[in-house]
PDB file of C-alpha atoms in Angstrom:
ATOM      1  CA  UNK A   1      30.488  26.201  17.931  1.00 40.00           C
ATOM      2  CA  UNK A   2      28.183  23.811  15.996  1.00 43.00           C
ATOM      3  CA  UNK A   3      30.070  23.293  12.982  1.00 45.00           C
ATOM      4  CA  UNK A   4      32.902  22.694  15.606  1.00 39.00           C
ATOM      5  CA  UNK A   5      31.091  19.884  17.279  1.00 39.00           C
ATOM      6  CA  UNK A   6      30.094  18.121  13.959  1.00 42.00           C
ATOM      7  CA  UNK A   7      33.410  18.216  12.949  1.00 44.00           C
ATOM      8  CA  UNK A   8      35.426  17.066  16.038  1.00 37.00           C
ATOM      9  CA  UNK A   9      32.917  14.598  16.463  1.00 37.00           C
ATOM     10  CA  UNK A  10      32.618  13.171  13.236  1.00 40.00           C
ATOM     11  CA  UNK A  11      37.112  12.868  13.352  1.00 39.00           C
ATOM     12  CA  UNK A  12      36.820  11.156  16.029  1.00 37.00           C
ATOM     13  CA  UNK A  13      33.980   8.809  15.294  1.00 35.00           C
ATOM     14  CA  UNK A  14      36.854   7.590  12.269  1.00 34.00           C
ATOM     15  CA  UNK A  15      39.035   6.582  14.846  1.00 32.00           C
ATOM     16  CA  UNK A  16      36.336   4.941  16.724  1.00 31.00           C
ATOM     17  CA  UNK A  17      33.973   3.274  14.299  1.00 32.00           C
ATOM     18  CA  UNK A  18      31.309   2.768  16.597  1.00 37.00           C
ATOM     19  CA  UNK A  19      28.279   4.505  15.587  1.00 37.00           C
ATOM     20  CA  UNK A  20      25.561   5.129  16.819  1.00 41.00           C
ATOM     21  CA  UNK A  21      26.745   4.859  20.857  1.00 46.00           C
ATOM     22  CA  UNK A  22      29.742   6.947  20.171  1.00 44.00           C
ATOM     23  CA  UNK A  23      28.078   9.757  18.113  1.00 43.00           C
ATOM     24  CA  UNK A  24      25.262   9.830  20.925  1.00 48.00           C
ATOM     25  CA  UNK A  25      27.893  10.102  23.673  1.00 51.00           C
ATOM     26  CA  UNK A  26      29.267  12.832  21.958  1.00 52.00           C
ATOM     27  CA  UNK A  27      26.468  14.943  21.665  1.00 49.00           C
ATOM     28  CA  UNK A  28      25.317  13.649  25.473  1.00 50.00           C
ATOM     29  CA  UNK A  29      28.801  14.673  26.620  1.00 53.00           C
ATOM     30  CA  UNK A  30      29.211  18.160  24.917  1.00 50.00           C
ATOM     31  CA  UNK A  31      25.967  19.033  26.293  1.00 52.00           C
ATOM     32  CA  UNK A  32      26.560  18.218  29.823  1.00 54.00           C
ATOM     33  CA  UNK A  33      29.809  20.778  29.471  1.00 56.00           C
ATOM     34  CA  UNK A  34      26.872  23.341  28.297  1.00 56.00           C
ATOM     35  CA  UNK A  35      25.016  22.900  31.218  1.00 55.00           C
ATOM     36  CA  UNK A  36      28.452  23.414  33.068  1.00 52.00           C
ATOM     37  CA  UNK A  37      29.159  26.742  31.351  1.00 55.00           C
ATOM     38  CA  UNK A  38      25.337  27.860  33.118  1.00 53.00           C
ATOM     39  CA  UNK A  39      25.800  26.596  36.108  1.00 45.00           C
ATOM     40  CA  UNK A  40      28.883  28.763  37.420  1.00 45.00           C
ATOM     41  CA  UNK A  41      26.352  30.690  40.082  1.00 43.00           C
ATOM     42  CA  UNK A  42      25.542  27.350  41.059  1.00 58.00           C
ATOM     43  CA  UNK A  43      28.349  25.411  42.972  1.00 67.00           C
ATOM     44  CA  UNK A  44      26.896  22.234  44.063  1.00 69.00           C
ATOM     45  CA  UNK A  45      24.615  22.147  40.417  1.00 69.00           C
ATOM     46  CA  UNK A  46      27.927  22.126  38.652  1.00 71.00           C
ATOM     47  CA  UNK A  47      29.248  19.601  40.816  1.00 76.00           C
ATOM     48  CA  UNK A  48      26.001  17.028  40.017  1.00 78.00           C
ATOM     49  CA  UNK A  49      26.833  17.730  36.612  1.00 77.00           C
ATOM     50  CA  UNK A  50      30.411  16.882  36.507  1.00 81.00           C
ATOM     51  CA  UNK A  51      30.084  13.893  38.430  1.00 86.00           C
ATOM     52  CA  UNK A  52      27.308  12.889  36.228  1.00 87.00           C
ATOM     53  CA  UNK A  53      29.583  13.720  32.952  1.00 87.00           C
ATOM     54  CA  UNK A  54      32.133  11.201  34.517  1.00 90.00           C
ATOM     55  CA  UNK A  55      29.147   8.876  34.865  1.00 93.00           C
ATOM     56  CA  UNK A  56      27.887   8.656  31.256  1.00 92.00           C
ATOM     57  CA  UNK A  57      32.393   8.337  30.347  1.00 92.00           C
ATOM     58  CA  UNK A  58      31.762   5.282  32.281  1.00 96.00           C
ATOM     59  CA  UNK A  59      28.414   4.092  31.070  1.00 95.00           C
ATOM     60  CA  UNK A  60      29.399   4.037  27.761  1.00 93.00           C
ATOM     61  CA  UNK A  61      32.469   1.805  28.030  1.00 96.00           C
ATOM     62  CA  UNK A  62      30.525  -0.606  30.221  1.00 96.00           C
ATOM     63  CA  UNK A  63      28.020  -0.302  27.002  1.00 94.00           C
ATOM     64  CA  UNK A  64      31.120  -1.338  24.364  1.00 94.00           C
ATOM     65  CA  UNK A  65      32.030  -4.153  27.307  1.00 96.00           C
ATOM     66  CA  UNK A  66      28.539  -5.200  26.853  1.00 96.00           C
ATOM     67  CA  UNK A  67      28.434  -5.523  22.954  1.00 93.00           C
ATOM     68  CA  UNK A  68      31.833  -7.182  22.788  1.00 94.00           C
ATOM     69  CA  UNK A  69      30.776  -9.809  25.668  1.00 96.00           C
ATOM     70  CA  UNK A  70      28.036 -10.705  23.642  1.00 94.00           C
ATOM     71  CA  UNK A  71      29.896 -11.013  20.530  1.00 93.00           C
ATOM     72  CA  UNK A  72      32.606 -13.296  22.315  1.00 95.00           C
ATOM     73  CA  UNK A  73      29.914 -15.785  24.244  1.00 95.00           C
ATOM     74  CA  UNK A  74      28.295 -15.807  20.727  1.00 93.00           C
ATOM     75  CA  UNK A  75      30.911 -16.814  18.885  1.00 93.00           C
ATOM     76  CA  UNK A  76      32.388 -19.739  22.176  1.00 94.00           C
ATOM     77  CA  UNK A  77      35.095 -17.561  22.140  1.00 95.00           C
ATOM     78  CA  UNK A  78      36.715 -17.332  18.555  1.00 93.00           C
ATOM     79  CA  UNK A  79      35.254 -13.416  18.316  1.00 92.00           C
ATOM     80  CA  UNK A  80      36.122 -10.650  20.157  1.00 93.00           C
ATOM     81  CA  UNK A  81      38.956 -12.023  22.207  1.00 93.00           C
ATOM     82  CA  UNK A  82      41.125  -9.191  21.804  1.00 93.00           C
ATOM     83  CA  UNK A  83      38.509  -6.363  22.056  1.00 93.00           C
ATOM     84  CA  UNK A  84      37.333  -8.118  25.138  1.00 95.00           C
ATOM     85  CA  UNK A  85      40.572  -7.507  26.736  1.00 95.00           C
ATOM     86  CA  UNK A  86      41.031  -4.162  25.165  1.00 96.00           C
ATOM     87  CA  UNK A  87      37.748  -3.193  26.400  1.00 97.00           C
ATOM     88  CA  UNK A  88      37.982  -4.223  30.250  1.00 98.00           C
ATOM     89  CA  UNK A  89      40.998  -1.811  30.468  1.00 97.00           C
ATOM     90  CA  UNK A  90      39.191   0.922  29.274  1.00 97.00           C
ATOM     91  CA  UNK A  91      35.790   0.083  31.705  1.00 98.00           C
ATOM     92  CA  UNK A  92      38.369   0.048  34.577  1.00 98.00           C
ATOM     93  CA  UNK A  93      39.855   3.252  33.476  1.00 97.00           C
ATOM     94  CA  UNK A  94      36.700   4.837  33.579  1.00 96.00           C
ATOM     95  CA  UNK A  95      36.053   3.603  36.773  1.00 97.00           C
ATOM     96  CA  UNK A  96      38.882   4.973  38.249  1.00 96.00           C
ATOM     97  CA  UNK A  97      38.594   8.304  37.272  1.00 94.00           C
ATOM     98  CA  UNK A  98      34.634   8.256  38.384  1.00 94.00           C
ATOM     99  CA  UNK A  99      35.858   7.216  41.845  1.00 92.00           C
ATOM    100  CA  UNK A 100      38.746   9.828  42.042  1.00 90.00           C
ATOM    101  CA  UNK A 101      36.125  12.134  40.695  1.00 87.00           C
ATOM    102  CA  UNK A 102      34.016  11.567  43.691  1.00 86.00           C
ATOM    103  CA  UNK A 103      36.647  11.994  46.168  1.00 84.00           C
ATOM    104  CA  UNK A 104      37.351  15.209  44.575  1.00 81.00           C
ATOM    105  CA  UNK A 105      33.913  16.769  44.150  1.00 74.00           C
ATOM    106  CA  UNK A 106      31.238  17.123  46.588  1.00 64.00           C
ATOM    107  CA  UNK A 107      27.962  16.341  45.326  1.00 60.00           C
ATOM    108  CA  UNK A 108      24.384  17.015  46.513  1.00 63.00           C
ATOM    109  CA  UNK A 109      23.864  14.397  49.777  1.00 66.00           C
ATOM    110  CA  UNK A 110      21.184  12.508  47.383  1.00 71.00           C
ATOM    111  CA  UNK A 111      23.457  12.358  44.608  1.00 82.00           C
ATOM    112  CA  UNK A 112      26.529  11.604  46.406  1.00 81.00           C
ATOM    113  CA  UNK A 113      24.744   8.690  48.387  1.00 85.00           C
ATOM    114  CA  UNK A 114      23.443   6.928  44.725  1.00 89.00           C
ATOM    115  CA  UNK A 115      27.057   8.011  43.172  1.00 90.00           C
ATOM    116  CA  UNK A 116      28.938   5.268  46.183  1.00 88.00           C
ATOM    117  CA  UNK A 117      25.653   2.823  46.038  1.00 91.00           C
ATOM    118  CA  UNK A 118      26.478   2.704  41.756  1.00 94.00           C
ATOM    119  CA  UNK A 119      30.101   1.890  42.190  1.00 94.00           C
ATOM    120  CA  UNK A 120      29.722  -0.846  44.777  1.00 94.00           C
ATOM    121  CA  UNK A 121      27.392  -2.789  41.784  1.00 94.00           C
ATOM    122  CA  UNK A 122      30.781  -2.971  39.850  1.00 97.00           C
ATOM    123  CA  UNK A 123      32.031  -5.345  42.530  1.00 95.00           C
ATOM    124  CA  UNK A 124      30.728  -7.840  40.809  1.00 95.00           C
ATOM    125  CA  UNK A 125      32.202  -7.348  37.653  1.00 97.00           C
ATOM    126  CA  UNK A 126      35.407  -9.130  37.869  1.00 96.00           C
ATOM    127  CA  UNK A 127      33.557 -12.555  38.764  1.00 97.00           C
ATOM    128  CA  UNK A 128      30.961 -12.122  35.351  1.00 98.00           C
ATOM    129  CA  UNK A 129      34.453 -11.379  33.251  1.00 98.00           C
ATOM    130  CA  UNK A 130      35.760 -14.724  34.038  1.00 97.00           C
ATOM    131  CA  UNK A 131      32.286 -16.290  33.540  1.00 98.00           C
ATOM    132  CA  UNK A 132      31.770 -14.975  29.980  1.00 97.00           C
ATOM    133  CA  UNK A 133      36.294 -16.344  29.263  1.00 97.00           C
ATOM    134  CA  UNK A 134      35.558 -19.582  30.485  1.00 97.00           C
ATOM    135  CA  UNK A 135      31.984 -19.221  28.765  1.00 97.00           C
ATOM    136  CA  UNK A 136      30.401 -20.784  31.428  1.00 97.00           C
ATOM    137  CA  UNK A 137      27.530 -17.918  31.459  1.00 97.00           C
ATOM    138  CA  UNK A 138      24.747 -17.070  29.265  1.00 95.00           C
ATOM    139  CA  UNK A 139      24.381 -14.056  27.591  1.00 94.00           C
ATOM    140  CA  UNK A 140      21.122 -12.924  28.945  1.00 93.00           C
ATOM    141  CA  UNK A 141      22.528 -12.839  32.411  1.00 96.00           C
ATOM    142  CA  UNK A 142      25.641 -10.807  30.855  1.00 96.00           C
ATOM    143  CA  UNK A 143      23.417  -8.594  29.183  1.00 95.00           C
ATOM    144  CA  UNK A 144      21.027  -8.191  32.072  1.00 95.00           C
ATOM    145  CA  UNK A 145      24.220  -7.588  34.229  1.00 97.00           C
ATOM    146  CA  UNK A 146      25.480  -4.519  32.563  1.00 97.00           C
ATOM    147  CA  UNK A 147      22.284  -3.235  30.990  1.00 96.00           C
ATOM    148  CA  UNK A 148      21.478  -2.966  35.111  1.00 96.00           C
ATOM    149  CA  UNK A 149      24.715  -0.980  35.810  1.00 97.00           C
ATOM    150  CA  UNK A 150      23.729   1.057  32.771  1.00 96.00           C
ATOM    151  CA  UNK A 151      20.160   2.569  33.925  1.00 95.00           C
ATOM    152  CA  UNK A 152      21.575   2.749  37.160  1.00 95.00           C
ATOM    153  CA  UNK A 153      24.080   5.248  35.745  1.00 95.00           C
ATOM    154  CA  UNK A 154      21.524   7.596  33.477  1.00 94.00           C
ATOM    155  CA  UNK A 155      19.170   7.400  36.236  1.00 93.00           C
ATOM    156  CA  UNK A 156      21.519  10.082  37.910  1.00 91.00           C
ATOM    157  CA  UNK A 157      20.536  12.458  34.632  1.00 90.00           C
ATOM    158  CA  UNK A 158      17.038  12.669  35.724  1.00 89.00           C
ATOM    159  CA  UNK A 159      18.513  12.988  39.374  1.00 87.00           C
ATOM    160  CA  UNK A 160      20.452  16.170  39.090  1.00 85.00           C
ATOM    161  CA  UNK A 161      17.644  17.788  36.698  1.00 84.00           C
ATOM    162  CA  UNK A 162      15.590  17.679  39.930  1.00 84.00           C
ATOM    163  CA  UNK A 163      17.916  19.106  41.764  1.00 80.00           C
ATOM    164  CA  UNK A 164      18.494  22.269  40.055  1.00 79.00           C
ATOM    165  CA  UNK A 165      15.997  25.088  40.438  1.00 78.00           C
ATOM    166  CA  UNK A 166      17.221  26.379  36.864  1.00 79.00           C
ATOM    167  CA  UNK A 167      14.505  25.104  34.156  1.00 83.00           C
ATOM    168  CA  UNK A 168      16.234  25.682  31.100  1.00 82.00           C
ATOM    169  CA  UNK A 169      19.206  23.309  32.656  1.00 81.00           C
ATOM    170  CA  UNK A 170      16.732  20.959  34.188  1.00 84.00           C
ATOM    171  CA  UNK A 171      15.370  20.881  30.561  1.00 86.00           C
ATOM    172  CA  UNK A 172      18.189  20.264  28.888  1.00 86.00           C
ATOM    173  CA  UNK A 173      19.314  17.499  31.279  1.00 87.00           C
ATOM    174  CA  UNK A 174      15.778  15.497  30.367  1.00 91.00           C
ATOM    175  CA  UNK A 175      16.981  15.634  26.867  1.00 90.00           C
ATOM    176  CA  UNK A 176      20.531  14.080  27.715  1.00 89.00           C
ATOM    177  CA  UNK A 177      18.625  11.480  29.722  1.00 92.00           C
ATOM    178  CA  UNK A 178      16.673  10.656  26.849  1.00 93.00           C
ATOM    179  CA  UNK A 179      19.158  10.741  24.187  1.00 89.00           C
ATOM    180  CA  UNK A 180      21.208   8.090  26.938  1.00 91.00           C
ATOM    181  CA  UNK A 181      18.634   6.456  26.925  1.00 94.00           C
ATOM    182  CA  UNK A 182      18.140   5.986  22.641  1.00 92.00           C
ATOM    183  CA  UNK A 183      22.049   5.338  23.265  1.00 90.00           C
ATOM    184  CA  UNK A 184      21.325   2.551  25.484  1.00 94.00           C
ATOM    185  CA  UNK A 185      18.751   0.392  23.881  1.00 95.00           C
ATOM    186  CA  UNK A 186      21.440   0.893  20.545  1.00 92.00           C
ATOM    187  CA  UNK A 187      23.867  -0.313  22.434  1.00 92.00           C
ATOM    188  CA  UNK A 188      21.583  -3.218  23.731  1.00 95.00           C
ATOM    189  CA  UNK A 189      20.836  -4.023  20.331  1.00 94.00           C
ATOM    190  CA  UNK A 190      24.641  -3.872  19.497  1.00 92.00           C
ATOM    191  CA  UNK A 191      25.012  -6.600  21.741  1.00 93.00           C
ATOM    192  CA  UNK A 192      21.957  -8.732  20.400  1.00 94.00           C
ATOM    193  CA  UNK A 193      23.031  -8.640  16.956  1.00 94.00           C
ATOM    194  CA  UNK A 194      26.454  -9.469  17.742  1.00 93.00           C
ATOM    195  CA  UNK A 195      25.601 -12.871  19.259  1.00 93.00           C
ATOM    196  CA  UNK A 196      23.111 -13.540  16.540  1.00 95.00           C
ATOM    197  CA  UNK A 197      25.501 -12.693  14.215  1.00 94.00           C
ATOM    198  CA  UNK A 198      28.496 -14.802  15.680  1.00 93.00           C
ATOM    199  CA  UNK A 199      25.895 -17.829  16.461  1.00 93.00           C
ATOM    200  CA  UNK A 200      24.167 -17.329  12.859  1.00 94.00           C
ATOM    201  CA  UNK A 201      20.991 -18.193  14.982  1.00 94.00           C
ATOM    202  CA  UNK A 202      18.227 -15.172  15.246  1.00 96.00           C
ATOM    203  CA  UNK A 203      15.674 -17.023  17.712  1.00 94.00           C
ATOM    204  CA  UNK A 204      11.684 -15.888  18.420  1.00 94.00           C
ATOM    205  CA  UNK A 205      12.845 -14.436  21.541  1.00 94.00           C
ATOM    206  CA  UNK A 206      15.794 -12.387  20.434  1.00 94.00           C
ATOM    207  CA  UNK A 207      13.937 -11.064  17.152  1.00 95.00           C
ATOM    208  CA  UNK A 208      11.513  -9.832  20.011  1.00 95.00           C
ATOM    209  CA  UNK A 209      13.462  -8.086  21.661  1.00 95.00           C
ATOM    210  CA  UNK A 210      15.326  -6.419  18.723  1.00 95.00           C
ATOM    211  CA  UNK A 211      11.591  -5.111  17.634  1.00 95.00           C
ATOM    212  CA  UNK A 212      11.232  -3.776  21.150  1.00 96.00           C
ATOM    213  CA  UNK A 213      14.814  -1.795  20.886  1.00 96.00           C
ATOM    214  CA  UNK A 214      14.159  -0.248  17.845  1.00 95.00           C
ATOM    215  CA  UNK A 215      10.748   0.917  19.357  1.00 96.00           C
ATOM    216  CA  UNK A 216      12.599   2.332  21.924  1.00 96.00           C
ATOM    217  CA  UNK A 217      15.339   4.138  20.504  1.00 94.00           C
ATOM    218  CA  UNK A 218      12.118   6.152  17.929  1.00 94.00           C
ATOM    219  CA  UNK A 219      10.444   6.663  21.175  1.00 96.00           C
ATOM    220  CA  UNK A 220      13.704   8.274  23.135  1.00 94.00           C
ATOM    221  CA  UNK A 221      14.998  10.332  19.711  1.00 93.00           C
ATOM    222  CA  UNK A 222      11.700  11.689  19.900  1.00 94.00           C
ATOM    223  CA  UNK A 223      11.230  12.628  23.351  1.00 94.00           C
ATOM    224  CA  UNK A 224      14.785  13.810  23.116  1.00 92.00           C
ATOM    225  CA  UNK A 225      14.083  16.211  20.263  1.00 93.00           C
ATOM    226  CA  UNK A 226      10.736  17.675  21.593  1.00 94.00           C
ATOM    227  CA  UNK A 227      12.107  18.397  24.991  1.00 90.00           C
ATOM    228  CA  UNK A 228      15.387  19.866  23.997  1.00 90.00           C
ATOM    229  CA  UNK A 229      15.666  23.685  23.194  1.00 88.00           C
ATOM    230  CA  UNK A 230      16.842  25.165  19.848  1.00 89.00           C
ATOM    231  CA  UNK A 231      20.381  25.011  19.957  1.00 84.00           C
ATOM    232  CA  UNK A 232      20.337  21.410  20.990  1.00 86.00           C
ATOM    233  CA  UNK A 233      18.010  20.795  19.034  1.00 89.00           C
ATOM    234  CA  UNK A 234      19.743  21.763  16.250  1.00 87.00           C
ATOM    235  CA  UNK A 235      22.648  19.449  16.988  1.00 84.00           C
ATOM    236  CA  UNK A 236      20.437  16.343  17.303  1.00 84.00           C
ATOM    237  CA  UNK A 237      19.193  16.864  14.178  1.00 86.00           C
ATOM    238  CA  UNK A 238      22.364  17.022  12.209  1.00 83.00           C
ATOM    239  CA  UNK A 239      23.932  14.511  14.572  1.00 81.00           C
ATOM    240  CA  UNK A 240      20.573  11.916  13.343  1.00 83.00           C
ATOM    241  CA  UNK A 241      21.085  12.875   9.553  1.00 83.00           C
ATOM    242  CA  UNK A 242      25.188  11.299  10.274  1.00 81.00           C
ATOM    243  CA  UNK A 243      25.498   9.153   7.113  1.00 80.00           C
ATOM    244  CA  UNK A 244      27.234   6.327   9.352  1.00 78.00           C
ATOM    245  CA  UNK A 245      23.299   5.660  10.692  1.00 81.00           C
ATOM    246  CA  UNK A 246      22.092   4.325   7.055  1.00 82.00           C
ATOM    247  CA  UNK A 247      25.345   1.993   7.271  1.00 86.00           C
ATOM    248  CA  UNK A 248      23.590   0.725  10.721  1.00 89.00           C
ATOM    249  CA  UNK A 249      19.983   0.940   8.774  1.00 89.00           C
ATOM    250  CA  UNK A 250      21.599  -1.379   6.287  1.00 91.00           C
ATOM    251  CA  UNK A 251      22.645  -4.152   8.147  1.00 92.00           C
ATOM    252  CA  UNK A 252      19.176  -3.914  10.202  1.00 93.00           C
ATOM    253  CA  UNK A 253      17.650  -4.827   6.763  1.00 93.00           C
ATOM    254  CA  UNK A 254      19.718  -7.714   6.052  1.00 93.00           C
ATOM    255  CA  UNK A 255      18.608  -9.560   8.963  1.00 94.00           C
ATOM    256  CA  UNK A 256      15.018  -8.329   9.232  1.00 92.00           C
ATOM    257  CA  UNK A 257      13.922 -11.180   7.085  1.00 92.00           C
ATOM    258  CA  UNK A 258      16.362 -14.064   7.657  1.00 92.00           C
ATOM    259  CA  UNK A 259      16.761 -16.334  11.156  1.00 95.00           C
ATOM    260  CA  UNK A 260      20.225 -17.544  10.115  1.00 94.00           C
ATOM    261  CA  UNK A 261      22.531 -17.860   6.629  1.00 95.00           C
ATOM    262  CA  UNK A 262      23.492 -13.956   7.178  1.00 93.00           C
ATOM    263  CA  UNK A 263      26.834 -14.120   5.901  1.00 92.00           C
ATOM    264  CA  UNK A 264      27.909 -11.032   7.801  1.00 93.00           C
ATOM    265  CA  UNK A 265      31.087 -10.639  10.118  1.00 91.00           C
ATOM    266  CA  UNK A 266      29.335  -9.808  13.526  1.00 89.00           C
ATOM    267  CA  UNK A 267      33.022  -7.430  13.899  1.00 87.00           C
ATOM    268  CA  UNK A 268      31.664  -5.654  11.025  1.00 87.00           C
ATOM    269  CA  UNK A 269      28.498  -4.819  12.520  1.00 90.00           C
ATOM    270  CA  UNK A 270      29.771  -4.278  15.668  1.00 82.00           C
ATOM    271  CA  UNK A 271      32.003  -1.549  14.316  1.00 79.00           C
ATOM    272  CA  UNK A 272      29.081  -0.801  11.992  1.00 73.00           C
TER     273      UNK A 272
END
C-alpha cells in the first residue's frame, strides 16, 4: 500500500506540477480515507471525516486560487490570466460538491453547525474575484481573504479529532492538521513569491513574512512527524525526501539574497 501511494502520487504530481501543496494534499487526503477504513463501528466519526475530506478538496483549490491571485495582482494583470480563470472553476467545483456533501451526510451537531457557518464566508468570494480583474485590490487583503477561509477549513481537523473517543484516530487526525497546516503556510508562501516575483520587488515586509513561513512549515513537519504513528510516519518521510522539494529549495536560494533583478518567471515558481 505504500509503494502504491508514492507511486500514484508522484504520477499525478507530473500532471499537476505543483509541489509542495499537492504532494501534502495527497498524503493529507489518503490518510483521512485511513481513518475512514477505522471508523466503520463509528457512524457519525466517519461522517466528520468525510465531510472533513471534502473540506481539505476544497481548501486546497482555494490555496492554488490564492497563489495565482497573487501572481496576477503582481504582475497588473499580464500573469496568470488564464490560470486565474482556470482556477475559479475548479474552487467552485469544489464547493459544490462540499455543499452536496453536506446535504448528504449528517455530521456531529458541532461539526455540522461550523460546516454551514464555513460556506457562508465564500459569499464573498465572487465580489474579491472582480476586485483582484479590475486590480483594484491589494494583495494583502486577497491574501488575508483566503488564508481566513483556509484556517477556517483545517480548523475542522482538530474538530473531529475531539470528537472521536478513538485515540489512535484522534492521533492521526492531529497529524493531518499539522501537515495542513505545513501545506498552508507553503501555499502562503506560494503566493508571496509569486507577486515578488511578477513585481521583481522583495520589500522589508514581505521578506518578513517569507522568514516567518518557512519557520512555520519546520515547525508543522515536525509536529506532524512526532505525533503521527509508524505507518504514517513512514509516508511523511518518503513523501519529505520527494526530489521536486530541492527544485522548491532552489528557487528559495535564489531570492534569499537579492530584493529585485531575479530573472525568474514567477509561472515557473509557481509550478515549481
Amino acid at each position: 500500500m505504500k509503494k502504491w501511494l508514492i507511486k500514484y502520487i508522484s504520477s499525478h504530481l507530473t500532471a499537476v506540477v505543483l509541489l509542495p501543496c499537492f504532494l501534502l494534499a495527497g498524503v493529507i487526503f489518503y490518510d483521512v480515507s485511513i481513518s475512514l477504513n477505522k471508523m466503520s463501528d463509528a457512524k457519525q466519526v466517519e461522517s466528520n471525516a468525510f465531510l472533513v475530506h471534502k473540506v481539505l478538496n476544497l481548501v486546497h483549490e482555494t490555496q492554488k486560487e490564492r497563489g495565482s491571485s497573487a501572481g496576477y495582482l503582481g504582475s497588473k494583470g499580464q500573469l496568470f490570466k488564464q490560470d486565474l480563470s482556470n482556477q475559479h472553476n475548479s474552487t467552485d467545483n469544489k464547493l459544490n460538491e462540499l455543499r452536496k456533501t453536506i446535504k448528504k451526510y449528517g455530521a456531529s451537531s458541532s461539526i455540522e453547525n461550523h460546516l454551514n457557518q464555513f460556506v457562508t464566508t465564500f459569499s464573498d468570494i465572487r465580489s474579491i474575484r472582480n476586485s483582484v480583474t479590475n486590480l483594484s485590490i491589494p494583495t494583502a487583503d486577497v491574501i488575508k481573504f483566503y488564508t481566513d477561509i483556509n484556517k477556517d477549513g483545517l480548523s475542522m481537523v482538530i474538530e473531529a479529532g475531539r470528537l472521536t473517543r478513538d485515540a489512535l484516530i484522534s492521533k492521526e487526525l492531529f497529524s493531518i492538521y499539522s501537515f495542513s497546516s505545513a501545506k498552508e503556510a507553503s501555499g502562503i508562501e506560494r503566493a508571496v513569491l509569486s507577486n515578488v516575483l511578477a513585481s521583481d520587488n522583495f520589500t522589508f515586509e514581505l521578506r518578513n513574512l517569507h522568514i516567518k513561513l518557512l519557520t512555520e512549515q519546520d515547525v508543522y513537519i515536525h509536529e506532524a512527524l512526532d505525533a503521527s504513528p509508524p505507518q504514517m510516519h513512514d509516508i511523511f518521510e518518503q513523501v519529505l525526501k520527494a526530489p521536486e522539494f530541492e527544485s522548491v529549495n532552489r528557487y528559495r536560494e535564489s531570492v534569499k539574497n537579492k530584493n529585485n533583478g531575479f530573472g525568474i518567471n514567477p509561472t515557473d515558481w509557481f509550478q515549481a
